[in-house]
Coordinates of C-alpha atoms in Angstrom, one line a residue:
M1 CA -3.0 -25.4 14.5
G2 CA -1.5 -22.8 12.0
K3 CA -0.3 -23.5 8.5
P4 CA 3.4 -24.9 8.0
L5 CA 5.9 -21.3 7.9
I6 CA 6.9 -22.6 4.3
Y7 CA 3.3 -22.1 3.2
E8 CA 3.0 -18.9 4.8
I9 CA 6.2 -17.9 3.2
M10 CA 4.7 -18.9 -0.6
E11 CA 1.7 -16.9 0.0
K12 CA 3.8 -13.9 1.2
P13 CA 6.7 -13.4 -1.2
A14 CA 7.0 -10.0 -1.4
T15 CA 6.7 -9.9 2.5
S16 CA 9.3 -12.5 3.2
C17 CA 12.0 -11.1 0.5
M18 CA 11.5 -7.6 2.3
I19 CA 12.0 -9.4 5.9
G20 CA 15.1 -10.9 4.6
I21 CA 16.5 -7.9 3.2
F22 CA 15.8 -6.1 6.1
S23 CA 17.3 -8.7 8.5
A24 CA 20.5 -8.7 6.2
I25 CA 20.9 -4.8 6.4
W26 CA 20.3 -4.8 10.4
F27 CA 23.4 -7.8 10.4
Y28 CA 25.3 -5.8 8.3
I29 CA 24.8 -2.4 10.1
Q30 CA 25.6 -4.2 13.5
K31 CA 28.8 -5.8 11.9
K32 CA 30.3 -2.5 10.6
G33 CA 29.3 -0.4 13.6
I34 CA 26.9 1.9 11.6
G35 CA 24.8 4.3 13.4
Y36 CA 21.8 6.7 13.1
S37 CA 24.2 9.6 11.9
H38 CA 25.3 7.7 8.9
V39 CA 22.2 6.0 7.1
G40 CA 19.3 8.3 8.8
L41 CA 17.1 11.0 7.6
S42 CA 17.1 14.7 8.9
Y43 CA 16.1 18.1 7.8
E44 CA 19.9 19.3 8.2
T45 CA 21.1 16.5 6.1
A46 CA 18.3 16.9 3.5
V47 CA 19.1 20.6 3.2
E48 CA 22.7 19.7 2.6
G49 CA 21.7 17.6 -0.5
H50 CA 21.7 13.8 1.3
W51 CA 18.7 13.0 -0.7
W52 CA 19.7 9.4 -0.7
R53 CA 19.0 9.3 2.7
I54 CA 15.5 9.1 2.1
I55 CA 15.9 5.5 1.0
T56 CA 18.7 4.5 3.2
S57 CA 16.9 5.7 6.4
A58 CA 13.6 3.6 5.3
F59 CA 15.7 0.4 4.6
S60 CA 17.8 0.7 8.2
H61 CA 17.0 -0.5 11.6
I62 CA 19.6 0.1 14.5
S63 CA 18.2 -1.3 17.4
V64 CA 17.3 -4.8 17.5
L65 CA 13.9 -4.1 19.2
H66 CA 13.0 -1.7 16.3
L67 CA 13.9 -4.3 13.9
V68 CA 11.7 -7.2 15.5
F69 CA 8.3 -4.7 16.0
N70 CA 8.4 -3.8 12.4
M71 CA 9.4 -7.0 11.1
S72 CA 6.4 -8.7 13.0
A73 CA 4.0 -5.8 11.8
L74 CA 5.1 -6.2 8.5
W75 CA 4.8 -10.2 8.2
S76 CA 1.0 -9.6 9.7
L77 CA 0.4 -6.8 6.9
G78 CA 1.6 -9.4 4.1
V79 CA -1.9 -10.2 3.9
V80 CA -2.4 -7.6 1.4
E81 CA -0.4 -9.9 -1.2
Q82 CA -3.4 -12.5 -0.9
L83 CA -6.3 -10.0 -1.2
G84 CA -5.9 -9.6 -4.9
H85 CA -9.6 -10.3 -5.2
I86 CA -10.3 -6.9 -3.5
G87 CA -8.0 -4.7 -5.7
L88 CA -5.1 -5.6 -3.7
G89 CA -2.4 -8.4 -4.3
V90 CA 1.5 -8.6 -4.8
K91 CA 1.6 -5.8 -7.7
Y92 CA -0.4 -3.5 -5.6
Y93 CA 1.8 -4.0 -2.4
L94 CA 5.1 -3.5 -4.4
H95 CA 3.9 -0.7 -6.1
Y96 CA 2.7 1.1 -3.0
S97 CA 5.5 0.3 -0.9
L98 CA 7.5 2.3 -3.2
V99 CA 5.2 5.3 -3.0
L100 CA 5.1 5.2 1.0
V101 CA 9.0 4.9 1.2
V102 CA 9.1 8.0 -0.9
L103 CA 6.4 9.9 -0.2
S104 CA 6.1 9.4 3.7
G105 CA 9.8 10.6 3.7
L106 CA 9.2 13.7 1.9
L107 CA 6.2 14.4 4.3
V108 CA 8.2 14.3 7.1
L109 CA 10.8 16.7 5.9
G110 CA 7.9 18.6 5.0
M111 CA 6.8 18.7 8.4
Y112 CA 10.0 19.2 10.1
H113 CA 10.3 22.5 7.7
F114 CA 7.2 23.9 8.7
L115 CA 7.9 23.4 12.4
I116 CA 11.6 24.7 12.0
L117 CA 10.3 27.8 10.1
R118 CA 6.6 28.7 11.5
F119 CA 7.5 27.7 15.2
K120 CA 11.4 27.9 15.2
I121 CA 11.7 24.7 17.0
E122 CA 15.2 24.1 16.1
Y123 CA 15.2 20.6 17.6
F124 CA 13.7 19.3 14.0
R125 CA 16.4 20.4 12.4
R126 CA 18.8 17.6 13.6
V127 CA 16.3 15.1 15.1
T128 CA 17.2 11.7 12.6
A129 CA 14.6 8.9 11.4
V130 CA 15.5 5.5 10.7
G131 CA 13.1 2.4 10.0
Y132 CA 10.8 1.1 8.0
S133 CA 7.8 2.2 10.4
C134 CA 6.4 4.7 8.2
V135 CA 5.3 2.5 5.5
V136 CA 4.3 -0.4 8.1
F137 CA 2.0 2.5 9.5
G138 CA 1.1 3.5 5.9
W139 CA 0.1 -0.2 5.4
M140 CA -1.9 -0.5 8.5
T141 CA -3.9 2.4 7.1
I142 CA -4.6 1.2 3.8
L143 CA -5.7 -2.2 5.4
A144 CA -8.1 -0.4 7.7
V145 CA -9.7 1.5 4.6
K146 CA -10.0 -1.4 2.7
Q147 CA -10.2 -4.3 5.1
P148 CA -11.6 -3.0 8.1
S149 CA -12.6 -6.1 9.6
S150 CA -9.2 -7.9 9.7
K151 CA -6.7 -7.7 12.6
L152 CA -3.0 -7.0 13.2
D153 CA -1.3 -9.8 14.9
L154 CA 2.2 -8.4 16.8
F155 CA 4.5 -10.6 18.2
G156 CA 2.5 -13.7 17.7
F157 CA 0.2 -12.9 20.9
L158 CA -0.8 -9.5 20.5
S159 CA -4.2 -9.0 18.4
L160 CA -5.4 -5.3 17.4
P161 CA -8.3 -4.6 15.6
I162 CA -7.0 -2.9 11.8
S163 CA -9.2 -0.1 12.0
F164 CA -8.0 1.0 15.2
A165 CA -4.4 -0.3 14.8
P166 CA -2.7 2.9 13.3
F167 CA -3.7 5.0 16.1
E168 CA -3.0 2.6 18.6
S169 CA 0.3 1.5 17.6
L170 CA 1.0 5.3 17.1
I171 CA 0.2 5.7 20.9
F172 CA 1.9 2.3 21.9
T173 CA 5.2 3.1 20.6
S174 CA 5.4 6.4 21.5
I175 CA 5.1 5.2 25.1
I176 CA 7.3 2.1 24.9
V177 CA 9.6 3.6 22.7
P178 CA 10.0 7.4 23.5
Q179 CA 12.5 7.8 20.6
A180 CA 10.4 6.5 18.2
S181 CA 9.3 9.0 15.4
F182 CA 6.0 10.5 16.0
L183 CA 5.8 12.5 13.0
G184 CA 7.7 9.9 11.0
H185 CA 4.7 7.0 11.9
L186 CA 1.9 9.8 11.5
S187 CA 3.4 10.7 7.9
G188 CA 3.0 7.2 7.3
I189 CA -0.9 7.3 8.3
I190 CA -1.1 10.4 6.0
I191 CA 0.0 8.7 3.2
G192 CA -1.8 5.3 3.8
Y193 CA -5.1 7.4 4.2
A194 CA -4.2 9.2 0.8
I195 CA -3.7 5.8 -1.1
G196 CA -6.7 3.9 0.8
W197 CA -9.3 6.8 0.2
G198 CA -7.9 6.6 -3.5
L199 CA -6.2 10.1 -3.5
I200 CA -3.1 8.8 -4.8
H201 CA -3.7 6.2 -7.3
G202 CA -3.1 4.7 -10.8
M203 CA 0.1 3.0 -10.1
N204 CA 1.2 0.2 -12.4
N205 CA 4.3 -1.5 -13.7
Y206 CA 5.0 1.4 -16.4
W207 CA 4.6 4.3 -13.2
A208 CA 6.4 1.8 -10.8
F209 CA 9.4 1.2 -13.3
S210 CA 9.5 5.1 -14.2
M211 CA 9.6 6.2 -10.4
L212 CA 12.3 3.6 -9.6
L213 CA 14.4 4.8 -12.2
W214 CA 14.1 8.1 -11.0
I215 CA 14.7 7.0 -7.3
V216 CA 17.7 5.5 -8.6
I217 CA 19.3 8.4 -10.5
I218 CA 18.2 11.1 -8.0
F219 CA 19.8 8.5 -5.4
V220 CA 23.4 8.2 -7.3
L221 CA 23.4 11.9 -8.0
S222 CA 23.0 12.9 -4.7
L223 CA 25.4 10.3 -3.3
K224 CA 28.0 11.8 -5.8
K225 CA 27.1 15.5 -4.7
S226 CA 27.4 14.9 -1.0
G227 CA 30.5 13.3 -1.0
A228 CA 29.3 10.6 1.1
F229 CA 30.5 7.8 -1.2
D230 CA 33.1 7.7 -3.9
I231 CA 31.4 7.1 -7.2
N232 CA 34.6 6.9 -9.7
F233 CA 32.4 6.2 -12.6
L234 CA 30.1 9.0 -12.8
E235 CA 31.4 12.5 -13.0
I236 CA 29.3 15.9 -13.6
E237 CA 30.8 18.8 -15.0
P238 CA 29.7 22.1 -16.8
V239 CA 29.7 22.6 -20.5
T240 CA 29.4 25.5 -22.8
D241 CA 26.4 26.9 -21.0
P242 CA 26.6 25.9 -17.2
S243 CA 23.3 25.4 -16.5
L244 CA 23.4 22.5 -19.0
P245 CA 25.1 19.4 -17.2
S246 CA 27.2 16.9 -19.3
V247 CA 27.4 13.4 -18.0
R248 CA 30.7 11.2 -18.5
F249 CA 31.0 7.5 -17.9
L250 CA 34.6 6.7 -17.3
A251 CA 35.6 3.2 -18.3
S252 CA 38.4 2.4 -15.9
G253 CA 41.5 0.8 -17.2
N254 CA 41.5 1.3 -20.7
G255 CA 41.4 5.4 -20.7
R256 CA 38.2 5.6 -23.0
T257 CA 35.2 7.5 -22.2
L258 CA 31.4 7.9 -23.4
H259 CA 30.6 11.5 -23.0
M260 CA 27.1 12.9 -23.4
S261 CA 26.0 16.4 -23.4
T262 CA 23.3 18.5 -24.3
L263 CA 23.6 21.8 -26.3
P264 CA 21.1 24.6 -26.5
I265 CA 19.2 24.7 -29.4
A266 CA 19.3 27.8 -31.7
G267 CA 16.5 30.1 -31.5
A268 CA 15.1 28.3 -28.3
E269 CA 14.6 30.1 -24.9
M270 CA 14.7 28.7 -21.6
V271 CA 12.0 30.3 -19.3

């Protein structure tokens, strides 16, 4: 007989919180009638400056089957939080989940770019990716490298040897769910191996916070630039040198502004 659910939740705090967040986002998406085109990531939208979609696409699920599959796999992969004795643990899990979200999104865009320009496959210009699968596949791969004797339990009855799980799941999802993003899953596996083999390493609280800060800045600025949402408190306008931006935060109601600008230093050259 297994442990009571409350104990498993306490042993996997980060995973439990993430599953709760994903489920809440799915419920909101269903309630508001939001579709792939609103939150998904595609080459075409990235070229238009919608970089915020790297984040929204990862955290959104449209199909309930997609959500259940990903959350079931994520729950099983939450064992990473309990493996602090081999260099993993909660901090490692959170740090590299952030890395997986960003790098797998960028890698899949790079794959689209290569296929479009090199092989003229225009299909990949508009194909839209959505879901946390790239990160799930990344963690399958990391665990396969770090703990090859583990097993991955899906849906409570399907158990796969973790060493083969990334590619078994890649084939399984491609057959069962033809709309699944093969390249998106593959990008997660590639980044997962890069992390597992130590090619990407050195993440700590400082670098994680710095990365998160840049993600927030780029997210907000790309939202503003793309015009997807009206962000009234942030305005970008040219100054004396049009290559240098000025950021102005507007306080609503009292008419006061805080104006921040950067001016060229005398004698300095921009190369």
